[in-house]
DNA sequence: CGAGGCCTTGAACCGGTTCAATCCTGGTGG
DNA sequence: CCACCAGGATTGAACCGGTTCAAGGCCTCG
């Protein structure tokens, strides 16, 4: 169950077998969600956190005028609402974008890990600070052009999915709608559509039928000015 | 030195005297910075983190076209680059917006705290997840109108400064330029200026001479649709 | 007293939005 | 088996919030 999380953590630091066992043992059960189903709601006290096994989920909030803002998109291996362990409730909703399976980890288990496994604790802390780094990159991304924003999102998802073996240089499965992309980039669906057409015509990328087909990864990276260092994928003792 | 950090942490949970002593003992020295001085630079390995004692500092990055994007504004009591303890380097620069004093905490000390003080560790972890929550709120804010964005920034700073006794309902000192506000809201200085004029004419707020004078806090909160729950200022065991 | 920042205001411009219509596709029920 | 329907994708045209460019004004500091 925790295989993809381990793959991710091991990309950034060494994880001992006993730590891996500890983590696997912390999972109490699995949960499945249909597309659009709410995984957890803002401002509701939580005593579990959830690890995404497969599918895509988003952190999102609903603005006053009813528009949905996607704050982050999570991929398999992400400990989606680990923040809730420290925060005790979330400030946003977590919603399934596709069919999704998540492993449930009671905070009681996390509490015991923090009491007895300092290194594992630092790894989990690390995972939440990477989330924060991704948020910052989104803030910077939002101040750029529509093309750059959309390209950046595709580059980021590619890099993160590659870590868990779900993407390569040529593309990846991404069963989202243009509306999802619009809500994630703060653009209108209409403009996302035009932007995708431009990218297709430029031979950069073709997003169709739930799949991202990358024509020119280097061009895409340049367009997005994507620098993956903010994902902290290099290996260092933590 | 750690008084304002303690005030902040104690707002969210109980901190024992021995924990407070441990935290105070972790500070190795003080550093002062002039306005615009760089506190730490992106992508440079770090072995200390810094706690803001007084003044304002920003997390920021420079976009390809030379524009500066402010990703966060920190107020006294904030453990500005605590993230670097987990990340080992930062993905952005930290720059003094005003004259600023910071307390330096070696990662070695933080390491020892994580090894022997689980509750204090969770408190520090908590502090970084609140930073992430603030980032998310900025993402949502950026998708709204110029008025709402600027109003939201003023509301947030007021709420955070109030915790450490540096603001009340009527206003607070904020020695930033309109250019700083522009870079923090992804607006142009020209438009920030027009927005501030509108807010002044509406009797909501007067930002002049390095001070925010609030005329109608409730109106401002409404305009910003500011909901302070994302700052996690309620007291809970963590 | 001159220079450099910052603030302020006007006018033209433009990237992205809004509104509206049409197409396409997969799923459903008769 | 096919008509129908709903949700998403696509395209055109008018519009608008915020940008850009340009010109002063004001204040502080050397």
Coordinates of C-alpha atoms (C1' of nucleotides) in Angstrom, one line a residue:
Chain A
X1 CA 0.0 0.0 0.0
X2 CA 2.8 2.4 0.9
X3 CA 5.0 1.4 -2.0
X4 CA 4.7 4.6 -4.0
X5 CA 5.2 6.8 -0.9
X6 CA 8.3 4.8 -0.1
X7 CA 9.5 5.3 -3.7
X8 CA 9.1 9.0 -3.2
X9 CA 10.7 9.2 0.2
X10 CA 13.6 7.0 -1.0
X11 CA 14.2 9.4 -3.8
X12 CA 15.0 12.1 -1.3
X13 CA 16.7 10.2 1.5
X14 CA 17.4 6.7 2.8
X15 CA 14.5 4.9 4.5
X16 CA 15.4 1.8 6.6
X17 CA 13.4 -1.4 6.3
X18 CA 12.2 -1.0 9.8
X19 CA 11.0 2.5 9.0
X20 CA 9.2 1.1 5.9
X21 CA 7.5 -1.5 8.1
X22 CA 6.5 1.1 10.6
X23 CA 4.9 3.2 7.9
X24 CA 3.1 0.3 6.3
X25 CA 1.8 -0.7 9.7
X26 CA 0.3 2.7 10.3
X27 CA -2.3 2.2 7.6
X28 CA -5.6 1.2 9.1
X29 CA -7.7 0.7 6.0
X30 CA -8.3 1.6 2.4
X31 CA -11.0 3.9 0.9
X32 CA -12.2 4.4 -2.6
X33 CA -13.8 7.5 -4.1
X34 CA -15.7 8.1 -7.3
X35 CA -14.9 11.2 -9.4
X36 CA -16.0 14.4 -7.7
X37 CA -16.5 12.7 -4.4
X38 CA -15.2 14.6 -1.4
X39 CA -12.3 13.0 0.5
X40 CA -12.4 15.5 3.3
X41 CA -14.0 18.8 3.9
X42 CA -12.6 22.0 5.1
X43 CA -12.9 23.0 8.8
X44 CA -14.0 19.5 10.0
X45 CA -11.8 18.1 12.8
X46 CA -9.8 15.1 11.5
X47 CA -8.1 12.3 13.3
X48 CA -6.7 10.5 10.2
X49 CA -4.6 11.5 7.2
X50 CA -4.8 9.9 3.8
X51 CA -2.2 8.6 1.4
X52 CA -3.1 8.5 -2.3
X53 CA -2.6 5.1 -3.8
X54 CA -4.0 5.6 -7.2
X55 CA -6.0 8.2 -9.1
X56 CA -5.8 12.0 -8.9
X57 CA -7.2 14.2 -6.1
X58 CA -7.2 17.9 -5.7
X59 CA -7.1 20.3 -2.8
X60 CA -9.6 22.9 -3.7
X61 CA -11.9 25.6 -2.3
X62 CA -15.0 27.3 -3.5
X63 CA -14.8 31.0 -3.9
X64 CA -17.7 33.3 -3.0
X65 CA -19.0 33.5 -6.6
X66 CA -19.2 29.8 -6.8
X67 CA -16.0 29.3 -8.8
X68 CA -13.8 26.4 -7.8
X69 CA -10.1 27.1 -7.2
X70 CA -7.8 24.1 -7.4
X71 CA -4.9 24.7 -5.0
X72 CA -2.9 21.5 -5.7
X73 CA -3.2 18.3 -7.7
X74 CA -2.0 15.2 -6.0
X75 CA -0.6 12.1 -7.7
X76 CA -0.1 8.6 -6.3
X77 CA 2.4 8.4 -3.5
X78 CA 1.4 11.8 -2.1
X79 CA 0.4 11.9 1.5
X80 CA -2.5 14.2 0.6
X81 CA -3.6 15.6 3.9
X82 CA -0.7 14.8 6.1
X83 CA -0.9 18.6 7.0
X84 CA -4.0 17.8 8.9
X85 CA -1.9 15.8 11.5
X86 CA -0.3 19.1 12.6
X87 CA -3.3 21.4 11.7
X88 CA -6.1 19.2 13.2
X89 CA -8.5 20.4 10.5
X90 CA -8.0 21.5 6.9
X91 CA -8.6 25.0 5.4
X92 CA -9.8 23.5 2.1
X93 CA -11.6 20.5 0.7
X94 CA -9.9 17.4 -0.8
X95 CA -11.9 16.0 -3.7
X96 CA -11.3 13.1 -6.1
X97 CA -10.7 14.3 -9.7
X98 CA -10.9 10.7 -10.9
X99 CA -11.7 7.4 -9.3
X100 CA -9.2 7.3 -6.4
X101 CA -8.0 4.9 -3.8
X102 CA -6.5 6.2 -0.5
X103 CA -4.8 4.5 2.4
X104 CA -6.0 5.8 5.8
X105 CA -3.5 6.5 8.5
X106 CA -4.8 7.4 12.0
X107 CA -3.2 10.4 13.7
X108 CA -2.7 8.1 16.7
X109 CA -0.2 6.1 14.6
X110 CA 1.5 9.3 13.4
X111 CA 1.7 10.5 16.9
X112 CA 3.5 7.3 17.9
X113 CA 5.9 7.7 15.0
X114 CA 6.8 11.2 16.1
X115 CA 7.3 10.0 19.6
X116 CA 9.7 7.2 18.6
X117 CA 11.0 7.6 15.1
X118 CA 12.8 11.0 14.7
X119 CA 14.2 10.3 11.3
X120 CA 10.9 9.0 9.9
X121 CA 9.2 12.1 11.4
X122 CA 11.7 14.3 9.6
X123 CA 10.9 12.5 6.4
X124 CA 7.2 13.1 6.8
X125 CA 7.8 16.7 7.8
X126 CA 10.0 17.0 4.7
X127 CA 7.0 15.8 2.5
X128 CA 4.8 18.6 3.8
X129 CA 7.4 21.2 3.2
X130 CA 7.7 20.0 -0.4
X131 CA 4.0 20.6 -0.7
X132 CA 4.6 24.1 0.5
X133 CA 7.3 24.6 -2.1
X134 CA 4.9 23.4 -4.8
X135 CA 2.4 26.0 -3.5
X136 CA 5.0 28.7 -3.8
X137 CA 5.8 27.7 -7.4
X138 CA 2.1 27.9 -8.2
X139 CA 2.0 31.5 -6.8
X140 CA 4.9 32.4 -9.1
X141 CA 3.3 30.6 -12.0
X142 CA 0.0 32.5 -11.6
X143 CA 1.8 35.8 -12.4
X144 CA 2.8 34.5 -15.8
X145 CA 1.0 34.2 -19.2
X146 CA -1.7 31.6 -19.8
X147 CA 0.7 29.5 -22.0
X148 CA 3.4 29.5 -19.4
X149 CA 0.9 28.6 -16.6
X150 CA -0.5 25.6 -18.5
X151 CA 2.9 24.4 -19.6
X152 CA 4.2 24.7 -16.1
X153 CA 1.3 22.5 -14.7
X154 CA 2.0 19.8 -17.3
X155 CA 5.8 19.9 -16.6
X156 CA 5.2 19.6 -12.9
X157 CA 2.8 16.7 -13.1
X158 CA 5.1 15.0 -15.5
X159 CA 8.1 15.3 -13.2
X160 CA 6.1 14.2 -10.1
X161 CA 4.5 11.2 -12.0
X162 CA 7.8 10.1 -13.4
X163 CA 9.1 9.6 -9.8
X164 CA 6.5 7.0 -9.2
X165 CA 6.8 5.5 -12.7
X166 CA 3.7 6.9 -14.2
X167 CA 5.2 9.2 -16.8
X168 CA 8.2 9.4 -19.1
X169 CA 9.5 12.0 -21.5
X170 CA 6.9 11.2 -24.1
X171 CA 3.8 11.7 -21.9
X172 CA 1.5 10.3 -19.3
X173 CA -2.1 9.5 -18.5
X174 CA -4.0 12.5 -17.0
X175 CA -7.7 11.8 -17.0
X176 CA -8.8 15.4 -16.2
X177 CA -11.1 17.8 -18.1
X178 CA -10.1 21.1 -19.5
X179 CA -12.3 22.6 -16.8
X180 CA -10.1 21.0 -14.2
X181 CA -7.1 22.6 -15.9
X182 CA -8.9 25.9 -15.9
X183 CA -9.6 25.8 -12.2
X184 CA -6.0 24.8 -11.5
X185 CA -4.5 27.7 -13.5
X186 CA -7.1 30.4 -12.7
X187 CA -8.0 30.6 -16.4
X188 CA -11.4 30.1 -18.1
X189 CA -12.1 26.8 -19.8
X190 CA -12.5 28.7 -23.0
X191 CA -9.0 30.2 -22.8
X192 CA -7.5 26.9 -21.7
X193 CA -8.9 25.4 -24.8
X194 CA -7.3 28.0 -27.0
X195 CA -4.0 27.6 -25.1
X196 CA -4.1 23.9 -25.7
X197 CA -4.7 24.4 -29.3
X198 CA -1.7 26.7 -29.6
X199 CA 0.4 24.2 -27.8
X200 CA -0.8 21.5 -30.1
X201 CA -0.2 23.6 -33.2
X202 CA 3.3 24.4 -32.0
X203 CA 4.0 20.7 -31.7
X204 CA 4.7 21.0 -28.0
X205 CA 2.0 18.9 -26.5
X206 CA -1.3 17.2 -27.2
X207 CA -3.8 16.8 -24.4
X208 CA -6.6 14.6 -25.5
X209 CA -8.6 11.7 -24.3
X210 CA -7.2 11.8 -20.8
X211 CA -3.6 11.7 -21.9
X212 CA -0.8 14.1 -22.2
X213 CA 1.3 13.4 -25.3
X214 CA 4.5 15.4 -25.2
X215 CA 5.9 16.4 -28.6
X216 CA 8.8 18.6 -27.4
X217 CA 9.6 18.3 -23.7
X218 CA 12.6 20.7 -23.9
X219 CA 10.5 23.3 -25.6
X220 CA 7.7 22.8 -23.0
X221 CA 10.2 23.2 -20.2
X222 CA 11.6 26.4 -21.7
X223 CA 8.1 27.8 -22.3
X224 CA 7.2 27.1 -18.6
X225 CA 10.7 28.1 -17.4
X226 CA 10.3 24.9 -15.3
X227 CA 13.2 24.3 -12.9
X228 CA 12.5 21.0 -11.0
X229 CA 14.7 21.9 -8.0
X230 CA 11.6 23.0 -6.1
X231 CA 10.5 19.4 -6.0
X232 CA 13.6 18.4 -4.0
X233 CA 14.1 15.1 -5.8
X234 CA 17.9 15.0 -5.0
X235 CA 19.0 12.6 -2.4
X236 CA 20.3 14.1 0.9
X237 CA 20.3 12.9 4.5
X238 CA 17.4 14.7 6.3
Chain B
X1 CA 14.9 36.6 21.6
X2 CA 12.3 33.8 21.1
X3 CA 9.5 35.7 22.9
X4 CA 7.4 36.4 19.8
X5 CA 7.8 32.9 18.4
X6 CA 6.6 31.6 21.8
X7 CA 3.7 34.0 21.8
X8 CA 2.7 32.6 18.5
X9 CA 3.2 28.9 19.4
X10 CA 1.3 29.4 22.7
X11 CA -1.6 30.8 20.8
X12 CA -2.0 27.4 19.1
X13 CA -0.9 25.0 21.8
X14 CA 0.6 24.7 25.3
X15 CA 4.4 25.1 25.4
X16 CA 6.1 24.0 28.6
X17 CA 8.7 26.1 30.3
X18 CA 11.4 23.5 29.6
X19 CA 10.5 23.5 25.9
X20 CA 10.7 27.3 25.9
X21 CA 14.2 27.1 27.4
X22 CA 15.2 24.5 24.9
X23 CA 14.0 26.8 22.0
X24 CA 15.8 29.8 23.5
X25 CA 19.0 27.8 23.9
X26 CA 18.9 26.8 20.3
X27 CA 19.7 30.4 19.1
X28 CA 23.4 30.7 18.3
X29 CA 23.5 34.4 17.4
X30 CA 21.7 37.5 16.1
X31 CA 21.9 39.0 12.6
X32 CA 20.8 42.4 11.3
X33 CA 19.9 43.2 7.7
X34 CA 19.4 46.5 5.9
X35 CA 16.4 46.9 3.6
X36 CA 16.8 44.9 0.4
X37 CA 19.6 42.9 1.9
X38 CA 19.4 39.2 1.1
X39 CA 18.9 37.0 4.2
X40 CA 19.4 33.8 2.2
X41 CA 19.6 32.9 -1.4
X42 CA 17.8 30.1 -3.3
X43 CA 19.6 26.8 -4.0
X44 CA 22.4 27.4 -1.6
X45 CA 22.9 24.6 1.0
X46 CA 21.9 25.9 4.5
X47 CA 22.8 24.6 7.9
X48 CA 20.9 27.2 9.9
X49 CA 17.4 28.5 10.0
X50 CA 16.3 32.0 11.0
X51 CA 13.7 33.4 13.3
X52 CA 12.4 36.9 12.6
X53 CA 12.6 39.1 15.6
X54 CA 11.7 42.5 14.2
X55 CA 11.2 44.0 10.8
X56 CA 9.6 42.5 7.7
X57 CA 11.2 40.0 5.3
X58 CA 9.8 38.4 2.2
X59 CA 10.3 35.1 0.4
X60 CA 10.7 36.0 -3.2
X61 CA 11.9 34.9 -6.5
X62 CA 12.9 36.7 -9.7
X63 CA 11.0 35.8 -12.8
X64 CA 12.7 35.4 -16.1
X65 CA 11.7 38.9 -17.3
X66 CA 13.3 40.4 -14.2
X67 CA 10.0 41.0 -12.3
X68 CA 10.1 40.2 -8.6
X69 CA 7.4 37.9 -7.2
X70 CA 6.9 38.1 -3.5
X71 CA 5.7 34.6 -2.3
X72 CA 5.2 35.4 1.4
X73 CA 5.7 38.3 3.8
X74 CA 7.0 37.4 7.2
X75 CA 6.3 39.2 10.4
X76 CA 8.1 39.1 13.8
X77 CA 7.7 35.7 15.5
X78 CA 7.9 33.9 12.1
X79 CA 10.5 31.1 11.8
X80 CA 11.2 32.3 8.2
X81 CA 13.2 29.6 6.7
X82 CA 12.5 26.7 9.1
X83 CA 11.5 24.8 5.9
X84 CA 15.2 24.7 5.1
X85 CA 15.8 22.3 8.0
X86 CA 13.8 19.7 6.1
X87 CA 14.7 20.9 2.6
X88 CA 18.4 21.5 3.1
X89 CA 18.2 24.4 0.6
X90 CA 15.5 26.9 -0.4
X91 CA 13.8 27.2 -3.7
X92 CA 13.5 31.0 -3.3
X93 CA 15.4 34.0 -1.8
X94 CA 14.6 35.5 1.6
X95 CA 15.1 39.3 1.5
X96 CA 14.7 42.0 4.1
X97 CA 11.9 44.4 3.2
X98 CA 12.8 46.8 6.1
X99 CA 15.6 46.8 8.6
X100 CA 15.3 43.4 10.1
X101 CA 16.8 41.4 13.0
X102 CA 16.8 37.6 13.0
X103 CA 17.9 35.0 15.4
X104 CA 20.0 32.2 13.9
X105 CA 19.2 28.6 14.9
X106 CA 21.7 25.9 13.7
X107 CA 20.1 22.9 12.1
X108 CA 22.2 20.8 14.5
X109 CA 20.1 22.2 17.4
X110 CA 16.9 21.5 15.5
X111 CA 18.1 18.0 14.8
X112 CA 18.6 17.5 18.5
X113 CA 15.2 18.9 19.3
X114 CA 13.6 16.4 16.8
X115 CA 15.6 13.6 18.4
X116 CA 14.5 14.3 22.0
X117 CA 11.5 16.7 22.0
X118 CA 8.6 15.1 20.1
X119 CA 6.0 17.7 21.1
X120 CA 8.2 20.7 20.4
X121 CA 9.0 19.1 17.0
X122 CA 5.3 18.8 16.2
X123 CA 4.9 22.5 17.1
X124 CA 7.7 23.5 14.7
X125 CA 6.2 21.2 12.1
X126 CA 2.9 22.8 12.7
X127 CA 4.5 26.3 12.1
X128 CA 5.6 25.2 8.6
X129 CA 2.2 23.7 7.7
X130 CA 0.6 27.0 8.6
X131 CA 3.1 28.6 6.1
X132 CA 1.7 26.2 3.5
X133 CA -1.9 27.1 4.4
X134 CA -1.0 30.8 3.9
X135 CA 0.5 29.9 0.5
X136 CA -2.7 28.2 -0.5
X137 CA -4.7 31.2 0.6
X138 CA -2.5 33.4 -1.6
X139 CA -3.2 31.1 -4.6
X140 CA -6.9 31.5 -4.0
X141 CA -6.5 35.2 -3.5
X142 CA -4.7 35.7 -6.8
X143 CA -7.7 34.5 -8.7
X144 CA -9.8 37.4 -7.4
X145 CA -10.1 41.1 -8.3
X146 CA -7.3 43.6 -7.5
X147 CA -9.4 45.2 -4.7
X148 CA -10.0 41.8 -3.1
X149 CA -6.3 40.8 -3.4
X150 CA -5.0 44.0 -1.8
X151 CA -7.7 43.9 0.9
X152 CA -6.9 40.3 1.6
X153 CA -3.2 41.0 2.1
X154 CA -4.0 43.8 4.5
X155 CA -6.4 41.6 6.5
X156 CA -3.9 38.8 6.7
X157 CA -1.0 41.0 7.9
X158 CA -3.3 42.6 10.4
X159 CA -4.4 39.3 11.9
X160 CA -0.8 37.9 12.0
X161 CA 0.6 41.1 13.5
X162 CA -2.2 41.2 16.1
X163 CA -1.0 37.9 17.5
X164 CA 2.3 39.3 18.4
X165 CA 0.9 42.6 19.6
X166 CA 1.8 44.7 16.6
X167 CA -1.6 45.5 15.3
X168 CA -5.1 46.3 16.5
X169 CA -8.5 46.9 14.9
X170 CA -7.5 50.4 13.9
X171 CA -4.3 49.7 12.0
X172 CA -0.6 48.8 12.2
X173 CA 2.8 49.9 11.1
X174 CA 3.8 48.5 7.7
X175 CA 6.8 50.2 6.3
X176 CA 6.5 48.8 2.7
X177 CA 6.3 50.6 -0.6
X178 CA 3.5 50.3 -3.1
X179 CA 6.0 48.4 -5.3
X180 CA 6.3 45.8 -2.5
X181 CA 2.5 45.4 -2.4
X182 CA 2.4 45.1 -6.2
X183 CA 5.0 42.4 -6.2
X184 CA 3.1 40.6 -3.5
X185 CA -0.3 40.7 -5.3
X186 CA 1.0 40.2 -8.9
X187 CA -0.4 43.7 -9.8
X188 CA 1.4 46.6 -11.3
X189 CA 2.5 49.5 -9.0
X190 CA 0.2 51.8 -11.0
X191 CA -2.8 49.6 -10.4
X192 CA -2.0 49.1 -6.7
X193 CA -1.9 52.9 -6.5
X194 CA -5.4 53.2 -8.0
X195 CA -6.7 50.4 -5.9
X196 CA -5.4 52.1 -2.7
X197 CA -7.0 55.3 -3.8
X198 CA -10.4 53.5 -4.2
X199 CA -10.0 51.9 -0.8
X200 CA -9.2 55.3 0.8
X201 CA -12.2 57.0 -1.0
X202 CA -14.5 54.2 0.2
X203 CA -13.3 54.9 3.8
X204 CA -12.0 51.3 4.1
X205 CA -8.3 51.9 4.7
X206 CA -5.6 54.5 4.3
X207 CA -2.1 53.2 3.6
X208 CA 0.3 56.1 3.9
X209 CA 3.7 56.9 5.4
X210 CA 4.4 53.3 6.3
X211 CA 1.2 52.8 8.2
X212 CA -2.1 51.0 7.6
X213 CA -4.9 53.1 9.0
X214 CA -8.1 51.0 9.0
X215 CA -11.3 52.9 8.6
X216 CA -13.8 50.0 8.4
X217 CA -12.3 46.6 9.3
X218 CA -15.6 44.7 8.8
X219 CA -16.0 46.2 5.4
X220 CA -12.4 45.3 4.6
X221 CA -12.9 41.7 5.8
X222 CA -16.1 41.5 3.7
X223 CA -14.3 42.9 0.6
X224 CA -11.5 40.4 1.0
X225 CA -13.8 37.6 2.0
X226 CA -11.2 37.0 4.7
X227 CA -11.7 34.0 6.9
X228 CA -8.9 33.7 9.5
X229 CA -9.3 30.0 10.1
X230 CA -6.5 29.3 7.7
X231 CA -4.1 30.9 10.2
X232 CA -4.9 28.2 12.8
X233 CA -5.0 30.6 15.7
X234 CA -7.2 28.5 17.9
X235 CA -5.7 26.5 20.7
X236 CA -5.6 22.7 20.3
X237 CA -3.2 20.0 21.6
X238 CA -0.8 19.2 18.8
Chain C
dC1 C1' 20.0 72.5 -4.8
dG2 C1' 20.1 68.5 -7.5
dA3 C1' 19.2 63.5 -7.9
dG4 C1' 16.9 59.4 -7.2
dG5 C1' 13.0 56.9 -5.2
dC6 C1' 8.4 56.7 -4.8
dC7 C1' 3.6 58.2 -5.6
dT8 C1' 0.1 59.9 -8.7
dT9 C1' -2.7 60.5 -12.8
dG10 C1' -4.2 60.2 -17.7
dA11 C1' -4.7 57.7 -22.1
dA12 C1' -4.1 53.9 -25.2
dC13 C1' -3.7 49.2 -25.4
dC14 C1' -4.2 44.1 -24.9
dG15 C1' -4.5 39.3 -22.8
dG16 C1' -7.9 36.9 -21.1
dT17 C1' -13.1 36.9 -20.1
dT18 C1' -17.8 36.7 -21.3
dC19 C1' -21.5 35.4 -23.9
dA20 C1' -23.4 32.6 -27.3
dA21 C1' -23.7 29.0 -30.5
dT22 C1' -22.3 24.5 -32.3
dC23 C1' -20.1 20.1 -32.3
dC24 C1' -18.8 15.8 -30.5
dT25 C1' -19.0 11.7 -27.6
dG26 C1' -20.5 8.3 -24.5
dG27 C1' -24.2 6.7 -21.8
dT28 C1' -29.3 5.8 -21.3
dG29 C1' -33.8 4.3 -22.1
dG30 C1' -37.5 3.1 -25.2
Chain D
dC1 C1' -30.7 -0.3 -32.5
dC2 C1' -31.3 4.2 -32.4
dA3 C1' -33.0 8.7 -30.6
dC4 C1' -32.0 11.4 -27.0
dC5 C1' -29.4 13.9 -23.6
dA6 C1' -25.7 15.8 -20.7
dG7 C1' -21.2 17.2 -20.2
dG8 C1' -17.2 18.5 -22.3
dA9 C1' -14.7 20.6 -26.4
dT10 C1' -14.4 24.2 -29.8
dT11 C1' -14.9 28.6 -32.1
dG12 C1' -16.3 33.5 -33.0
dA13 C1' -17.1 38.3 -31.4
dA14 C1' -17.6 41.9 -28.1
dC15 C1' -16.0 43.4 -23.9
dC16 C1' -13.2 44.8 -19.8
dG17 C1' -9.9 44.8 -15.8
dG18 C1' -5.5 45.6 -15.5
dT19 C1' -1.2 46.8 -18.1
dT20 C1' 1.8 49.9 -20.4
dC21 C1' 3.6 54.1 -21.5
dA22 C1' 4.4 58.7 -20.4
dA23 C1' 4.6 62.8 -17.7
dG24 C1' 4.7 65.3 -13.4
dG25 C1' 4.7 65.9 -8.4
dC26 C1' 6.7 65.2 -3.9
dC27 C1' 10.0 64.1 -0.4
dT28 C1' 14.4 62.8 1.4
dC29 C1' 19.2 62.7 1.4
dG30 C1' 23.8 63.9 0.0

